[in-house]
Amino acid sequence: MASSTARPDVPESAQGPGVARRLLDSSATLSYDPAKEVDWETPLDEDFHGASPEWSTLFGTAYWSEMTEEQRKELTRQEAASVASTGIWFEMILQQLILRDVYAKDPTDDTVQWALTEIADECRHSIMFARGAKKLRAPAYRPPRAAVELGRAFKTLAFGEAAYAAILVAEEVLDVMQRDWMRDERVVPFVRTINNIHVVEESRHMKFAREEMRKHLAKAGPARRNIHAFVIAVAAYVIVTSMVNRKVYANAGLDEERALAEARANEHHKAMLRSSCAGLMEFLASCRLLTKPALAFYKRAHLI
Ligand SMILES: [Fe+2]
Ligand SMILES: [Fe+2]
């Protein structure tokens, strides 16, 4: 019954043992308690970066070449804290999306139990990110007002493949960056631990999101698929453009206007985003979600 060649258009549950069951088993084998695993005690060592410098929004710009090594490290620490804060905002949205999805469903079902496990993971992640950002001496970076309000509508209304695709987009974009940061010896050790924990636990969430997308899309007609393709692309745009808060530059002692202008024109950073999203775009294409209007938004966000 188990099949090794997964077909992207067929739910895995129809191809072998249940995905949710395997995820529950995997979670029982390897999960983390960030309160105990992360070194919260050692004071922040300012000799380290907060993220791999190549992921900085200013890496490769004229401004970057003028900055001192200390300024670069302070900037990547503020950027890492901003990504963590945006992560919390998004994790709050996705916890509500998942909770709404399983509301009043059969709790003895593996899928519902997995959904609750994922919510518990995200709850621990958000506390971990909050403590991490504070330890990086960053203020509370919140997304722009328009993004906060769009998120409020999305978490209240989105359902089916739209909900799980938005979850997948946020998790995939974070995944590639965090894989780099967790291996990078220039990054402060406690941030590397945080990223390691997140990468391990999120790989299960991404499997679940892909499976749920396939399941829901199998029931979706062309009109719904087209509308959702567009909604997902807009969600991806909002998520990606909210990742680094504009205040990080002033907090790193830089000129905000100049930094913003150079970051927006930074071809190196756009190329990093595009290459990190290649697998995601391939998956969305296999789900026939890269419609023309959707593509325009992915291009604007430099995801393709
Ligand atoms: Fe998470
Ligand atoms: Fe997640």
Short mmCIF file of N, CA and C in Angstrom, two decimals, residues 22-99:
data_model
loop_
_atom_site.label_atom_id
_atom_site.label_comp_id
_atom_site.label_asym_id
_atom_site.label_seq_id
_atom_site.Cartn_x
_atom_site.Cartn_y
_atom_site.Cartn_z
N ARG A 22 2.07 9.65 10.86
CA ARG A 22 3.54 9.66 10.80
C ARG A 22 4.10 10.93 11.44
N LEU A 23 3.42 12.05 11.27
CA LEU A 23 3.89 13.29 11.87
C LEU A 23 3.80 13.23 13.39
N LEU A 24 2.72 12.61 13.88
CA LEU A 24 2.57 12.47 15.34
C LEU A 24 3.69 11.60 15.90
N ASP A 25 4.02 10.51 15.19
CA ASP A 25 5.11 9.63 15.64
C ASP A 25 6.44 10.37 15.62
N SER A 26 6.68 11.12 14.54
CA SER A 26 7.93 11.87 14.42
C SER A 26 8.04 12.91 15.53
N SER A 27 6.95 13.57 15.83
CA SER A 27 6.94 14.59 16.88
C SER A 27 7.21 13.98 18.25
N ALA A 28 6.68 12.76 18.46
CA ALA A 28 6.92 12.08 19.74
C ALA A 28 8.40 11.71 19.88
N THR A 29 9.06 11.45 18.76
CA THR A 29 10.48 11.07 18.77
C THR A 29 11.39 12.28 18.95
N LEU A 30 11.10 13.38 18.24
CA LEU A 30 11.98 14.54 18.30
C LEU A 30 11.21 15.85 18.33
N SER A 31 11.11 16.42 19.54
CA SER A 31 10.54 17.76 19.72
C SER A 31 11.39 18.46 20.78
N TYR A 32 11.29 19.76 20.83
CA TYR A 32 12.15 20.52 21.75
C TYR A 32 11.34 21.37 22.72
N ASP A 33 11.92 21.59 23.88
CA ASP A 33 11.38 22.57 24.81
C ASP A 33 12.36 23.75 24.84
N PRO A 34 12.04 24.83 24.09
CA PRO A 34 12.99 25.94 23.97
C PRO A 34 13.36 26.55 25.33
N ALA A 35 12.45 26.47 26.30
CA ALA A 35 12.76 27.04 27.63
C ALA A 35 13.99 26.37 28.22
N LYS A 36 14.20 25.09 27.87
CA LYS A 36 15.33 24.35 28.42
C LYS A 36 16.49 24.26 27.43
N GLU A 37 16.20 24.19 26.11
CA GLU A 37 17.26 23.92 25.12
C GLU A 37 18.09 25.15 24.77
N VAL A 38 17.46 26.33 24.82
CA VAL A 38 18.16 27.54 24.39
C VAL A 38 18.93 28.14 25.56
N ASP A 39 20.15 28.61 25.30
CA ASP A 39 20.95 29.25 26.33
C ASP A 39 20.44 30.69 26.54
N TRP A 40 19.55 30.85 27.50
CA TRP A 40 18.99 32.17 27.77
C TRP A 40 19.86 32.96 28.75
N GLU A 41 20.80 32.26 29.41
CA GLU A 41 21.54 32.89 30.51
C GLU A 41 22.74 33.72 30.06
N THR A 42 23.56 33.16 29.16
CA THR A 42 24.78 33.86 28.73
C THR A 42 24.43 35.23 28.14
N PRO A 43 25.07 36.31 28.63
CA PRO A 43 24.76 37.64 28.08
C PRO A 43 25.09 37.71 26.58
N LEU A 44 24.40 38.59 25.86
CA LEU A 44 24.61 38.72 24.41
C LEU A 44 26.06 39.11 24.10
N ASP A 45 26.73 38.33 23.25
CA ASP A 45 28.09 38.62 22.80
C ASP A 45 28.01 39.42 21.50
N GLU A 46 28.39 40.70 21.55
CA GLU A 46 28.22 41.58 20.39
C GLU A 46 29.23 41.32 19.28
N ASP A 47 30.08 40.34 19.48
CA ASP A 47 31.02 39.95 18.43
C ASP A 47 30.36 39.11 17.34
N PHE A 48 29.12 38.73 17.58
CA PHE A 48 28.43 37.84 16.64
C PHE A 48 27.37 38.57 15.82
N HIS A 49 27.07 37.98 14.67
CA HIS A 49 25.94 38.42 13.87
C HIS A 49 24.65 37.82 14.43
N GLY A 50 23.50 38.40 14.02
CA GLY A 50 22.21 37.81 14.39
C GLY A 50 21.71 36.88 13.29
N ALA A 51 22.25 37.08 12.09
CA ALA A 51 21.87 36.27 10.93
C ALA A 51 23.08 36.20 10.01
N SER A 52 23.06 35.29 9.07
CA SER A 52 24.14 35.25 8.10
C SER A 52 24.17 36.58 7.36
N PRO A 53 25.32 37.26 7.32
CA PRO A 53 25.37 38.58 6.68
C PRO A 53 24.84 38.58 5.25
N GLU A 54 25.05 37.48 4.53
CA GLU A 54 24.56 37.42 3.14
C GLU A 54 23.04 37.58 3.06
N TRP A 55 22.35 37.32 4.18
CA TRP A 55 20.89 37.49 4.20
C TRP A 55 20.46 38.90 4.59
N SER A 56 21.43 39.76 4.93
CA SER A 56 21.06 41.13 5.29
C SER A 56 20.45 41.82 4.08
N THR A 57 19.45 42.67 4.33
CA THR A 57 18.81 43.40 3.23
C THR A 57 19.78 44.40 2.60
N LEU A 58 20.88 44.71 3.30
CA LEU A 58 21.84 45.67 2.73
C LEU A 58 23.10 45.01 2.18
N PHE A 59 23.25 43.70 2.38
CA PHE A 59 24.47 43.02 1.92
C PHE A 59 24.67 43.27 0.42
N GLY A 60 25.88 43.68 0.07
CA GLY A 60 26.18 43.89 -1.35
C GLY A 60 25.92 45.31 -1.84
N THR A 61 25.34 46.17 -0.98
CA THR A 61 25.08 47.55 -1.40
C THR A 61 26.28 48.44 -1.09
N ALA A 62 26.24 49.66 -1.62
CA ALA A 62 27.30 50.64 -1.33
C ALA A 62 27.31 50.96 0.17
N TYR A 63 26.11 51.08 0.74
CA TYR A 63 26.01 51.39 2.17
C TYR A 63 26.72 50.32 2.99
N TRP A 64 26.51 49.04 2.65
CA TRP A 64 27.12 47.92 3.37
C TRP A 64 28.65 48.06 3.36
N SER A 65 29.20 48.45 2.23
CA SER A 65 30.67 48.53 2.14
C SER A 65 31.22 49.69 2.98
N GLU A 66 30.37 50.67 3.27
CA GLU A 66 30.82 51.79 4.12
C GLU A 66 30.67 51.48 5.60
N MET A 67 29.87 50.49 5.93
CA MET A 67 29.57 50.20 7.35
C MET A 67 30.75 49.51 8.02
N THR A 68 30.90 49.78 9.34
CA THR A 68 31.91 49.06 10.10
C THR A 68 31.38 47.64 10.38
N GLU A 69 32.29 46.75 10.76
CA GLU A 69 31.89 45.38 11.08
C GLU A 69 30.89 45.39 12.25
N GLU A 70 31.10 46.30 13.21
CA GLU A 70 30.18 46.40 14.37
C GLU A 70 28.77 46.78 13.90
N GLN A 71 28.71 47.75 12.98
CA GLN A 71 27.39 48.17 12.48
C GLN A 71 26.70 47.03 11.72
N ARG A 72 27.48 46.28 10.94
CA ARG A 72 26.90 45.16 10.20
C ARG A 72 26.32 44.13 11.16
N LYS A 73 27.09 43.86 12.24
CA LYS A 73 26.60 42.86 13.20
C LYS A 73 25.34 43.36 13.91
N GLU A 74 25.33 44.65 14.24
CA GLU A 74 24.14 45.20 14.91
C GLU A 74 22.94 45.13 13.94
N LEU A 75 23.18 45.42 12.67
CA LEU A 75 22.09 45.37 11.70
C LEU A 75 21.53 43.94 11.56
N THR A 76 22.40 42.95 11.42
CA THR A 76 21.87 41.59 11.25
C THR A 76 21.18 41.11 12.53
N ARG A 77 21.62 41.63 13.69
CA ARG A 77 20.91 41.25 14.93
C ARG A 77 19.51 41.86 14.94
N GLN A 78 19.40 43.14 14.51
CA GLN A 78 18.07 43.77 14.46
C GLN A 78 17.20 43.11 13.39
N GLU A 79 17.81 42.73 12.27
CA GLU A 79 17.04 42.08 11.20
C GLU A 79 16.54 40.71 11.66
N ALA A 80 17.40 39.96 12.37
CA ALA A 80 16.98 38.64 12.87
C ALA A 80 15.83 38.80 13.86
N ALA A 81 15.90 39.83 14.69
CA ALA A 81 14.83 40.07 15.67
C ALA A 81 13.54 40.45 14.95
N SER A 82 13.66 41.23 13.87
CA SER A 82 12.48 41.62 13.12
C SER A 82 11.83 40.40 12.46
N VAL A 83 12.64 39.52 11.89
CA VAL A 83 12.11 38.30 11.28
C VAL A 83 11.41 37.45 12.34
N ALA A 84 12.00 37.38 13.54
CA ALA A 84 11.37 36.61 14.63
C ALA A 84 10.03 37.23 15.03
N SER A 85 9.99 38.57 15.09
CA SER A 85 8.74 39.24 15.49
C SER A 85 7.66 39.05 14.43
N THR A 86 8.05 39.15 13.15
CA THR A 86 7.09 38.89 12.09
C THR A 86 6.65 37.43 12.16
N GLY A 87 7.58 36.55 12.54
CA GLY A 87 7.24 35.14 12.72
C GLY A 87 6.16 34.95 13.77
N ILE A 88 6.26 35.68 14.86
CA ILE A 88 5.24 35.58 15.92
C ILE A 88 3.89 36.04 15.38
N TRP A 89 3.88 37.16 14.68
CA TRP A 89 2.63 37.67 14.10
C TRP A 89 2.01 36.59 13.22
N PHE A 90 2.83 35.98 12.38
CA PHE A 90 2.29 34.99 11.49
C PHE A 90 1.88 33.71 12.21
N GLU A 91 2.64 33.32 13.22
CA GLU A 91 2.27 32.11 13.95
C GLU A 91 0.92 32.29 14.67
N MET A 92 0.65 33.52 15.12
CA MET A 92 -0.66 33.78 15.74
C MET A 92 -1.78 33.62 14.72
N ILE A 93 -1.53 34.08 13.49
CA ILE A 93 -2.52 33.93 12.42
C ILE A 93 -2.74 32.44 12.13
N LEU A 94 -1.65 31.71 11.97
CA LEU A 94 -1.83 30.32 11.53
C LEU A 94 -2.38 29.42 12.64
N GLN A 95 -2.10 29.76 13.89
CA GLN A 95 -2.74 28.98 14.95
C GLN A 95 -4.25 29.11 14.87
N GLN A 96 -4.72 30.33 14.58
CA GLN A 96 -6.16 30.54 14.48
C GLN A 96 -6.74 29.86 13.24
N LEU A 97 -5.99 29.90 12.14
CA LEU A 97 -6.47 29.23 10.91
C LEU A 97 -6.65 27.73 11.16
N ILE A 98 -5.66 27.13 11.82
CA ILE A 98 -5.72 25.68 12.05
C ILE A 98 -6.83 25.34 13.05
N LEU A 99 -6.92 26.15 14.09
CA LEU A 99 -7.96 25.91 15.11
C LEU A 99 -9.35 26.00 14.48
#
